[in-house]
Short mmCIF file of C-alpha atoms (C1' of nucleotides) in Angstrom, two decimals:
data_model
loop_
_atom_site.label_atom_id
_atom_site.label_comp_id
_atom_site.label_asym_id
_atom_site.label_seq_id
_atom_site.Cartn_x
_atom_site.Cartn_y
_atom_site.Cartn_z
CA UNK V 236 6.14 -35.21 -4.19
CA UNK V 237 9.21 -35.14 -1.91
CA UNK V 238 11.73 -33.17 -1.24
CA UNK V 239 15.76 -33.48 -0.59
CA UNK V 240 18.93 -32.26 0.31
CA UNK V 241 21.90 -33.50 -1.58
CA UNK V 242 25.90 -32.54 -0.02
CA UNK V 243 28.63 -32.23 -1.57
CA UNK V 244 31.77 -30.61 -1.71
CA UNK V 245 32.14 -27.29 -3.55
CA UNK V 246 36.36 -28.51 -4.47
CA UNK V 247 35.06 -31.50 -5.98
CA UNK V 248 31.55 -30.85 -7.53
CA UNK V 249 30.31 -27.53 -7.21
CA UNK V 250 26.79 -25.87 -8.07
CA UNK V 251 28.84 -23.89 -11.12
CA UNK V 252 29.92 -27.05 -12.40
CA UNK V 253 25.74 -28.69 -12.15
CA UNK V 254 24.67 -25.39 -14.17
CA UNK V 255 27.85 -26.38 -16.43
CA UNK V 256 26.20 -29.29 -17.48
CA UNK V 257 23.17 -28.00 -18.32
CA UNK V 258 20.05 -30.32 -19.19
CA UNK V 259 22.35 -33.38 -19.60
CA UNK V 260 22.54 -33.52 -15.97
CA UNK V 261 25.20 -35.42 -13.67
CA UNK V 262 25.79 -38.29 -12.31
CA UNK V 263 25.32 -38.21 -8.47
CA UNK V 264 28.37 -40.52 -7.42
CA UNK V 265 30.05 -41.37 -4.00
CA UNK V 266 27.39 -41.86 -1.64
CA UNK V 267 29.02 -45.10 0.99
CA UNK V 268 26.40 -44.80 3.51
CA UNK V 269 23.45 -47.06 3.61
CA UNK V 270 21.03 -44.41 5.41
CA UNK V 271 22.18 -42.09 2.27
CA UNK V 272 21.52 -44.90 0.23
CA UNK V 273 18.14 -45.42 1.15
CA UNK V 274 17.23 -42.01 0.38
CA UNK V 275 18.58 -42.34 -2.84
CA UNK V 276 16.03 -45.19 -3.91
CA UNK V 277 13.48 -43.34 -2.60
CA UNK V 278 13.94 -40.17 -5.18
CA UNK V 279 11.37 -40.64 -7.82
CA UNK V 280 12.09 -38.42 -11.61
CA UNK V 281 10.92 -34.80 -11.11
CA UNK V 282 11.16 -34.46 -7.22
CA UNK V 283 13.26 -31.45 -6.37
CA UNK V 284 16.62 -31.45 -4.26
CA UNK V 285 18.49 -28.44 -2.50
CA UNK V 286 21.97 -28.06 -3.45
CA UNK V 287 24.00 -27.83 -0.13
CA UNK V 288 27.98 -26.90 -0.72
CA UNK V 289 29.22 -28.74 2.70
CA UNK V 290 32.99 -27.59 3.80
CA UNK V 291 33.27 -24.98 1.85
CA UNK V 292 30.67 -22.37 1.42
CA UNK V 293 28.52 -24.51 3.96
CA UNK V 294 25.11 -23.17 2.03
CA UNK V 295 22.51 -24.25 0.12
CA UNK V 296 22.64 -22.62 -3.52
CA UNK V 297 19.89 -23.90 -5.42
CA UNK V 298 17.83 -26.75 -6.66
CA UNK V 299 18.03 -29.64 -8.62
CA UNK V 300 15.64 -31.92 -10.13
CA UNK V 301 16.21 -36.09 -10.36
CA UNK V 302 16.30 -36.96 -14.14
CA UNK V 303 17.13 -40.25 -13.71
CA UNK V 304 16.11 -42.75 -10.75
CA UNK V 305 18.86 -44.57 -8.76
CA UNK V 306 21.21 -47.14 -10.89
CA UNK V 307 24.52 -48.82 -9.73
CA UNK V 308 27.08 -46.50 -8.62
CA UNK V 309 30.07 -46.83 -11.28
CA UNK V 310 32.64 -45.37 -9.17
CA UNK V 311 31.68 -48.26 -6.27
CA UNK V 312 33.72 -51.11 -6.92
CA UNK V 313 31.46 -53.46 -4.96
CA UNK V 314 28.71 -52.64 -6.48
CA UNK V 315 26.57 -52.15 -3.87
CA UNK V 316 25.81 -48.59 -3.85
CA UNK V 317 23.83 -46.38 -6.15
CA UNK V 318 23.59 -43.16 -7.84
CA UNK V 319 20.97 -41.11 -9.81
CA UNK V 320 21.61 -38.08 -12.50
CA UNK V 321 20.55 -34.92 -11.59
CA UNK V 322 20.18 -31.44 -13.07
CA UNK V 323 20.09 -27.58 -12.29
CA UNK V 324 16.48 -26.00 -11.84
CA UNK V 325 17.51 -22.74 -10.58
CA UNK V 326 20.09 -21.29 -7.77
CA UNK V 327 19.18 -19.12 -5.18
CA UNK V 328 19.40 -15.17 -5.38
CA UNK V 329 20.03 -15.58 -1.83
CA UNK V 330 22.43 -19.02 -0.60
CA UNK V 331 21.11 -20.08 2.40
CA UNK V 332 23.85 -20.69 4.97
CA UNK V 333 24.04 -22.99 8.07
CA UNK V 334 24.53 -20.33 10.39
CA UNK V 335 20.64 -19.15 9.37
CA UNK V 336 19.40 -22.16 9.18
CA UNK V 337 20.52 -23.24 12.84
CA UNK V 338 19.20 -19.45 13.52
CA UNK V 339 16.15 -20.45 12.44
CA UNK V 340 14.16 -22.45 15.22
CA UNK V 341 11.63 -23.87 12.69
CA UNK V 342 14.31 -25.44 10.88
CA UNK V 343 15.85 -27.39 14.53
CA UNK V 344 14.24 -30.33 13.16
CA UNK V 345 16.25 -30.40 9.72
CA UNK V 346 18.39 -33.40 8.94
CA UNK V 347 21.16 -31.03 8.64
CA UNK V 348 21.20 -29.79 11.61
CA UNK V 349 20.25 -33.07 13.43
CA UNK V 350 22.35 -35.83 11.23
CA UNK V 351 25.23 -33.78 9.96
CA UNK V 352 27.11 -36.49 8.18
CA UNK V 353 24.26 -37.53 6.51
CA UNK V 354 24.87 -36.59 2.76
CA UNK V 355 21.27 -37.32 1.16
CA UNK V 356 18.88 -36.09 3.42
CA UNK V 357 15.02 -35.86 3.26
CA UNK V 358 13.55 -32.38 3.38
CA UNK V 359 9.78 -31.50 4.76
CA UNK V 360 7.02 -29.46 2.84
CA UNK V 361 7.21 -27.14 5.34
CA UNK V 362 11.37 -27.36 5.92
CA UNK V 363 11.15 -27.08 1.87
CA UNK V 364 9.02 -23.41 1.77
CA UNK V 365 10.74 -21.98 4.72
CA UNK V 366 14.27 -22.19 3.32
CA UNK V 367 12.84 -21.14 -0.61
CA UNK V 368 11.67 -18.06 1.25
CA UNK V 369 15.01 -17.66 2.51
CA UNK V 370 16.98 -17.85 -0.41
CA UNK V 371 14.42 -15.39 -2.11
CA UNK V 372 12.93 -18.13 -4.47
CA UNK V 373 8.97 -18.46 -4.09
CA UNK V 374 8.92 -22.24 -3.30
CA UNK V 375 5.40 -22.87 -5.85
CA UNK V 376 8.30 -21.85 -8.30
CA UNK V 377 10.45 -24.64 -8.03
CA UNK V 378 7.97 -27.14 -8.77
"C1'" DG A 574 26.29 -61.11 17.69
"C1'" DC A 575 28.74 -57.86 20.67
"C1'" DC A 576 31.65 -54.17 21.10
"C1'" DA A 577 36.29 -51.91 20.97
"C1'" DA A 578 39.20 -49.91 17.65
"C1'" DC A 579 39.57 -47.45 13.75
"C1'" DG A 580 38.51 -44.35 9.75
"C1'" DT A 581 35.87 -40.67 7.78
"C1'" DT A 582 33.03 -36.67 7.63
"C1'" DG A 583 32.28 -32.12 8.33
"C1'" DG A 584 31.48 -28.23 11.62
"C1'" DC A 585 34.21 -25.31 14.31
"C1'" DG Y 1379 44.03 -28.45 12.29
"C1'" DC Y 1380 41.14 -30.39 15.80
"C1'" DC Y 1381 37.84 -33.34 17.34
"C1'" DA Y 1382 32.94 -35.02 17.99
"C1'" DA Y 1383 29.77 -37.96 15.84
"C1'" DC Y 1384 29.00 -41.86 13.66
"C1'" DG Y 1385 29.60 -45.79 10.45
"C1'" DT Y 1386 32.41 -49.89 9.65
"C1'" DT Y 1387 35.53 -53.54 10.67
"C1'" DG Y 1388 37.26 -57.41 12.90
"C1'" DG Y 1389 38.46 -60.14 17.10
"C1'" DC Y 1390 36.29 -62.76 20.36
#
DNA sequence: GCCAACGTTGGC
DNA sequence: GCCAACGTTGGC
């Protein structure tokens, strides 16, 4: 089971607006980038996702879980791109912000700190328990 | 197929 | 608001 980190912007699509939608889900739209896109094939139903507010907030505020695997994008006009539905699991007591996470030397190795535009990132087993920890979530509790 | 110019993202 | 990083575009 793998795990991910999903961006987005807090204006556009925020974590209140995920937990608005409750078990219906949302679509994940937007993604342009083929590394991004890549990742987004890759997400299987049931694998787990932080919730990263980039811009904004610049935290990770909980998890989500893929509910349906990737499908054409409908807001990409060529077609080419994809998207996949996801819903809220549970947010963190605690957001875990940037500024901790570069704090954090275990974490040096974390796509977002190392690719920084990269909006669909893949996220460790290790990377994965260390930041649950720090958001006050046990991380056996997300699965 | 290379690479310079350009646009976008996102941290600061 | 700035600008570094990086992806994309388009001329050659």
């Amino acid at each position: 089971m793998a795990q991910w980190l999903l961006k987005t912007e807090p204006d556009t699509f925020s974590w209140d607006d995920q937990v608005a939608r409750g078990g219906r889900g949302e679509p994940w739209t937007g993604v342009r980038n083929h590394a991004a896109k890549r990742n987004l094939q890759s997400m299987k139903i049931g694998e787990r996702a932080f919730f990263y507010h980039s811009v904004h907030g610049k935290e990770i505020v909980g998890v989500v879980e893929v509910i349906r695997e990737a499908y054409p994008d409908p807001t990409d006009p060529s077609g080419k791109f994809v998207c996949l539905d996801v819903k809220a699991v549970m947010p963190f007591p605690e957001p875990v912000t940037l500024v901790e996470i570069k704090a954090e030397p275990r974490l040096a190795d974390m796509a977002l700190v190392k690719y920084a535009r990269l909006s669909v990132q893949p996220v460790t087993d290790e990377e994965w328990r260390i930041v649950c920890g720090m958001g006050g979530v046990d991380a056996a509790s997300t699965r």
